[in-house]
Coordinates of C-alpha atoms in Angstrom, one line a residue:
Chain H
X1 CA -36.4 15.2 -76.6
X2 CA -37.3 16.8 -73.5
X3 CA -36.0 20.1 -72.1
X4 CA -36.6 22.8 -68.8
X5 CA -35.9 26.0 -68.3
X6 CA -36.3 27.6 -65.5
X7 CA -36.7 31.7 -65.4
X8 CA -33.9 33.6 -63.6
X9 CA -30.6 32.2 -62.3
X10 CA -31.1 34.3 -58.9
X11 CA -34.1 35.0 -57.1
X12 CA -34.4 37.4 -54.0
X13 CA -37.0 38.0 -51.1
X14 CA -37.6 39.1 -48.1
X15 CA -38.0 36.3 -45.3
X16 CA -41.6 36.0 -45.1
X17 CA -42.4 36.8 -48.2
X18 CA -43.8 34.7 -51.2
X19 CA -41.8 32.6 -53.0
X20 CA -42.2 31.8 -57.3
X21 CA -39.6 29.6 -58.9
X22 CA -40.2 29.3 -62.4
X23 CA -40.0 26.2 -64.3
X24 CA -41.3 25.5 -67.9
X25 CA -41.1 22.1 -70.1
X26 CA -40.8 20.4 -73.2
X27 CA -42.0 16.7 -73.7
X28 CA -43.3 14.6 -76.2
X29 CA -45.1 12.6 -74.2
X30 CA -47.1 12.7 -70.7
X31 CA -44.1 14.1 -68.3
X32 CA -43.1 13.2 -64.4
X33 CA -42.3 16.7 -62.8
X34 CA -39.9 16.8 -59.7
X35 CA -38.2 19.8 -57.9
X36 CA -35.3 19.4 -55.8
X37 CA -33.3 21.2 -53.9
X38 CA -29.3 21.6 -53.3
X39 CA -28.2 22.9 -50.3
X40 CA -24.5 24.1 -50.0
X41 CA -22.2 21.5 -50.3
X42 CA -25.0 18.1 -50.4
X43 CA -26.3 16.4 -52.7
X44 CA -30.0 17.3 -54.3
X45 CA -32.8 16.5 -52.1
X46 CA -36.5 15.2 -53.4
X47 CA -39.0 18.7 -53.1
X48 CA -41.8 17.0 -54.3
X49 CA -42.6 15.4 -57.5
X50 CA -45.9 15.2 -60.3
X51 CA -46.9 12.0 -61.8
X52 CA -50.5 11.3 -62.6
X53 CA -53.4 12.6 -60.5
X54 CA -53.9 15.7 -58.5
X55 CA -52.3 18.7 -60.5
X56 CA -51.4 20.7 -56.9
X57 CA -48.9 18.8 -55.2
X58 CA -47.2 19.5 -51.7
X59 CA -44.1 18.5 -50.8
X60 CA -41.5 19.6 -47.9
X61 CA -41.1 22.2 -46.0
X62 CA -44.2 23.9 -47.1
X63 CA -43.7 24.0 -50.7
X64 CA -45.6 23.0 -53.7
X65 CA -45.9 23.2 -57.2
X66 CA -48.7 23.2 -60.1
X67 CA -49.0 21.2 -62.9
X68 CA -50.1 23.2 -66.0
X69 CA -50.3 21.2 -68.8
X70 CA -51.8 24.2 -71.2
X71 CA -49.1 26.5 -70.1
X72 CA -46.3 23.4 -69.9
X73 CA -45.3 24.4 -66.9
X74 CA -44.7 23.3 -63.1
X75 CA -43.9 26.9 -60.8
X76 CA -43.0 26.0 -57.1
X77 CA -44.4 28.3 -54.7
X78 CA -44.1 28.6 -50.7
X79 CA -46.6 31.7 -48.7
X80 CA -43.7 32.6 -46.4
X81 CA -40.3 32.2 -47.3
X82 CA -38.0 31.3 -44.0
X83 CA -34.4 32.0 -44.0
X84 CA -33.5 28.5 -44.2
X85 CA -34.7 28.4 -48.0
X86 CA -31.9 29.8 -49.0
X87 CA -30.7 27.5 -51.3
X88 CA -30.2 26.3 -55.0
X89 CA -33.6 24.6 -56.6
X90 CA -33.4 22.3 -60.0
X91 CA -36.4 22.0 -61.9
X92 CA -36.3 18.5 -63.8
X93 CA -38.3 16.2 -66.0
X94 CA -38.6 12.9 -66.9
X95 CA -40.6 10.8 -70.0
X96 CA -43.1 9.5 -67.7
X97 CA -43.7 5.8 -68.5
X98 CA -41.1 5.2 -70.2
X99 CA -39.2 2.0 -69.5
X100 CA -36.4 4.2 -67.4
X101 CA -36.6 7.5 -65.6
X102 CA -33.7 9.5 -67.1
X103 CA -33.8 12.7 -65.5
X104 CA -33.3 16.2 -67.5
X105 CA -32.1 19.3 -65.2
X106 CA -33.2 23.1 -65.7
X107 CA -30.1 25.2 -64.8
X108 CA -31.0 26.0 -61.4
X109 CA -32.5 28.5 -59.2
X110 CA -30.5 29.9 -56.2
X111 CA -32.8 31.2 -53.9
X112 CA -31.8 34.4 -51.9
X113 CA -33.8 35.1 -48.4
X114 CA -33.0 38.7 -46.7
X115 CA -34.0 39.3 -43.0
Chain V
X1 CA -31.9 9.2 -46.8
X2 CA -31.2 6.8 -49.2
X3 CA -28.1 4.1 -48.6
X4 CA -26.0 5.8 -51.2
X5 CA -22.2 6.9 -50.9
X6 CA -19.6 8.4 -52.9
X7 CA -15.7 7.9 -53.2
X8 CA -13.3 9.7 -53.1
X9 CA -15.8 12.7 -51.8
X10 CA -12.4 15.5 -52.6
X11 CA -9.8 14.7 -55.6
X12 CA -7.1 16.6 -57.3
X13 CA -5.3 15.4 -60.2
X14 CA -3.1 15.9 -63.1
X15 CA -4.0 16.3 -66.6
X16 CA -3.9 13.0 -68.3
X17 CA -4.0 10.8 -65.2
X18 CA -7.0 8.0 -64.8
X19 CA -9.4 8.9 -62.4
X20 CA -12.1 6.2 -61.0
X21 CA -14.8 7.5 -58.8
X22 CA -17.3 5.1 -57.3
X23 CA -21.0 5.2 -55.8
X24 CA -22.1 2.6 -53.7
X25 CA -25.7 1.6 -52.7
X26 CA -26.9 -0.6 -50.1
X27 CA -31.0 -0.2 -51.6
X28 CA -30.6 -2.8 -53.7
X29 CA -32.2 -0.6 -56.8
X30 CA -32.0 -1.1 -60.6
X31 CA -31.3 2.1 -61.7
X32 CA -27.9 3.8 -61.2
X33 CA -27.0 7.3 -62.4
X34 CA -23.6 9.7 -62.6
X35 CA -24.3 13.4 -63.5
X36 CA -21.7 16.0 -63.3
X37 CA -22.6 19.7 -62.0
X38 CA -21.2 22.5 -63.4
X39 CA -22.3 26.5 -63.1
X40 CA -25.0 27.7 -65.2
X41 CA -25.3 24.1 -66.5
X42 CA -27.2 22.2 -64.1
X43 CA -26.7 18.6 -63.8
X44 CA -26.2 16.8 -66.4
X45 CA -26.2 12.8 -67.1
X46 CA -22.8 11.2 -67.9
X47 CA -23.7 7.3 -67.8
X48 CA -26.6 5.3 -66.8
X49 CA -27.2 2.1 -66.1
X50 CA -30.1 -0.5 -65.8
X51 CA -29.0 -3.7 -64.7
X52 CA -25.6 -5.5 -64.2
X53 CA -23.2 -5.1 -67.2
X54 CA -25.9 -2.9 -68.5
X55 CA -25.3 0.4 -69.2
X56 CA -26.1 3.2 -71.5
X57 CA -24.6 7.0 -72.7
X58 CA -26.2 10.0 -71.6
X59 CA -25.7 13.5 -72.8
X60 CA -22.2 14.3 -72.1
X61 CA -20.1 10.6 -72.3
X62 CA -17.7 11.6 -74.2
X63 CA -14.4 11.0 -71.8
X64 CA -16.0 8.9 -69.1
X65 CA -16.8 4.9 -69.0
X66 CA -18.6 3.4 -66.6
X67 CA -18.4 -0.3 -65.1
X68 CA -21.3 -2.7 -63.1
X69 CA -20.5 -5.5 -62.4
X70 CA -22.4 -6.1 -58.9
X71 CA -26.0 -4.4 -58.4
X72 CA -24.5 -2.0 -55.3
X73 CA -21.7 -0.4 -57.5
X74 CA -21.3 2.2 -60.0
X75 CA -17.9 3.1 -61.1
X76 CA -16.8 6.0 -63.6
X77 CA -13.9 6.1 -65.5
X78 CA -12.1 9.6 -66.8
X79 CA -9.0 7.6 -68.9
X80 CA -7.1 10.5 -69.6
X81 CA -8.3 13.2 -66.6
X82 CA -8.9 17.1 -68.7
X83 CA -9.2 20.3 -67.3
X84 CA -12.8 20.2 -68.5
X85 CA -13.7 17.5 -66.5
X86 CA -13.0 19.4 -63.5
X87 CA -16.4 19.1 -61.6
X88 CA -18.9 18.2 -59.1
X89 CA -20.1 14.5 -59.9
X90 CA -23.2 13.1 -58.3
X91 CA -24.3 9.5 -58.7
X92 CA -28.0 8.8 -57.9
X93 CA -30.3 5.6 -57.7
X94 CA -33.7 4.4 -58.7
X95 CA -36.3 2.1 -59.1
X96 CA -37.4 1.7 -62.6
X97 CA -40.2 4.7 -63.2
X98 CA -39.6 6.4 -59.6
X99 CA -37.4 8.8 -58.4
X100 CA -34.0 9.4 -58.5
X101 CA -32.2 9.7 -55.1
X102 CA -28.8 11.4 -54.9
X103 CA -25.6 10.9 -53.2
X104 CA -23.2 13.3 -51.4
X105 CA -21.4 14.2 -54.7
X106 CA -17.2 13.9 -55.3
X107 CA -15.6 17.5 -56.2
X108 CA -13.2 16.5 -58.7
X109 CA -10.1 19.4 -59.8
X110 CA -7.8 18.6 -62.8
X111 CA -4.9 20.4 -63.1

């Protein structure tokens, strides 16, 4: 079975300031990684994803995220956090190559940005 | 954005109604999903399904069915609508392996 937690149900900073959403898994065999994110009232929206390869991977809006195999974990990070980040992120995993891509969720992230 | 829609996007109903809610693609993929969102819970998978007529239980089933039977809709089923069920539902879509793309979501209140 497969599970992800992710550290803190709120996290605030300052606009322009660095942001670190935790995210840590469980998986019995060689995981997919994605982070999405949830804007008010929409539907979740593809971050950026890990499947083989590179274990930095960029995805929108200046984001990315580190695959840590030792540590089992997949952080996202951005330099400067804008005020449009505000938002709620979802850490999730899936069993890799597996015949199907069932997804499992961490609890979610909202993201707080101050002026 | 991917070719995925949701209906009825608002609904309110009684305790112990039916309730059908449907997601509609026009990408032509395998894979079709419904999770439900709830606070402090993430989003968790309802129903899946792989194929036409082929389907498969997630983690929280119990109370919903789900229906295929053309590759561009997904319907779920509450038989007997509970206050517990009151929720945010989100269908998604996928090729087999790659990822999942989500639609607009249905906010769903039972009374």
């Amino acid at each position: 079975a497969q599970s992800v937690t992710q550290l803190g149900s709120h996290v605030s900073v300052s606009e322009g300031a660095l942001v670190l959403l935790r995210c840590n898994y469980s998986s019995s065999v060689p995981p997919y990684l994605f982070w999405y994110v949830q804007y008010p009232n929409q539907g979740l929206q593809l971050l950026l994803k890990y499947t083989t390869g590179a274990t930095l991977v960029k995805g929108i809006n200046g984001f990315e995220a580190e695959f840590k195999k030792s540590e089992t974990s997949f952080h996202l990070t951005k330099p400067s956090a804008h005020m449009s980040d505000a938002a709620e992120y979802f850490c999730a995993v899936s069993e890799g190559d597996s015949g199907y891509s069932t997804l499992t969720f961490g609890k979610g992230t909202m993201l707080l940005v101050s002026p | 954005d991917a070719g995925i829609t949701q209906s009825p996007r608002h609904k309110v109903t009684e305790t112990g109604t039916p309730v059908t809610l449907r997601c509609h693609q026009t990408e032509n993929h395998r894979y079709m999903y419904w999770y439900r969102q709830d606070p402090g819970h993430g989003l968790r998978l309802i129903h899946y399904s792989y194929g036409v007529k082929d389907t498969d239980k997630g983690e929280v089933s119990d109370g919903y069915s789900v229906s295929r039977s053309k590759t561009e809709d997904f319907l779920l089923t509450l038989e007997s609508a509970t206050s517990s069920q009151t929720s945010v539902y989100f269908c998604a879509i996928s090729k087999p392996q790659e990822t999942q793309y989500f639609g607009p979501g249905t906010r769903l209140l039972v009374l």
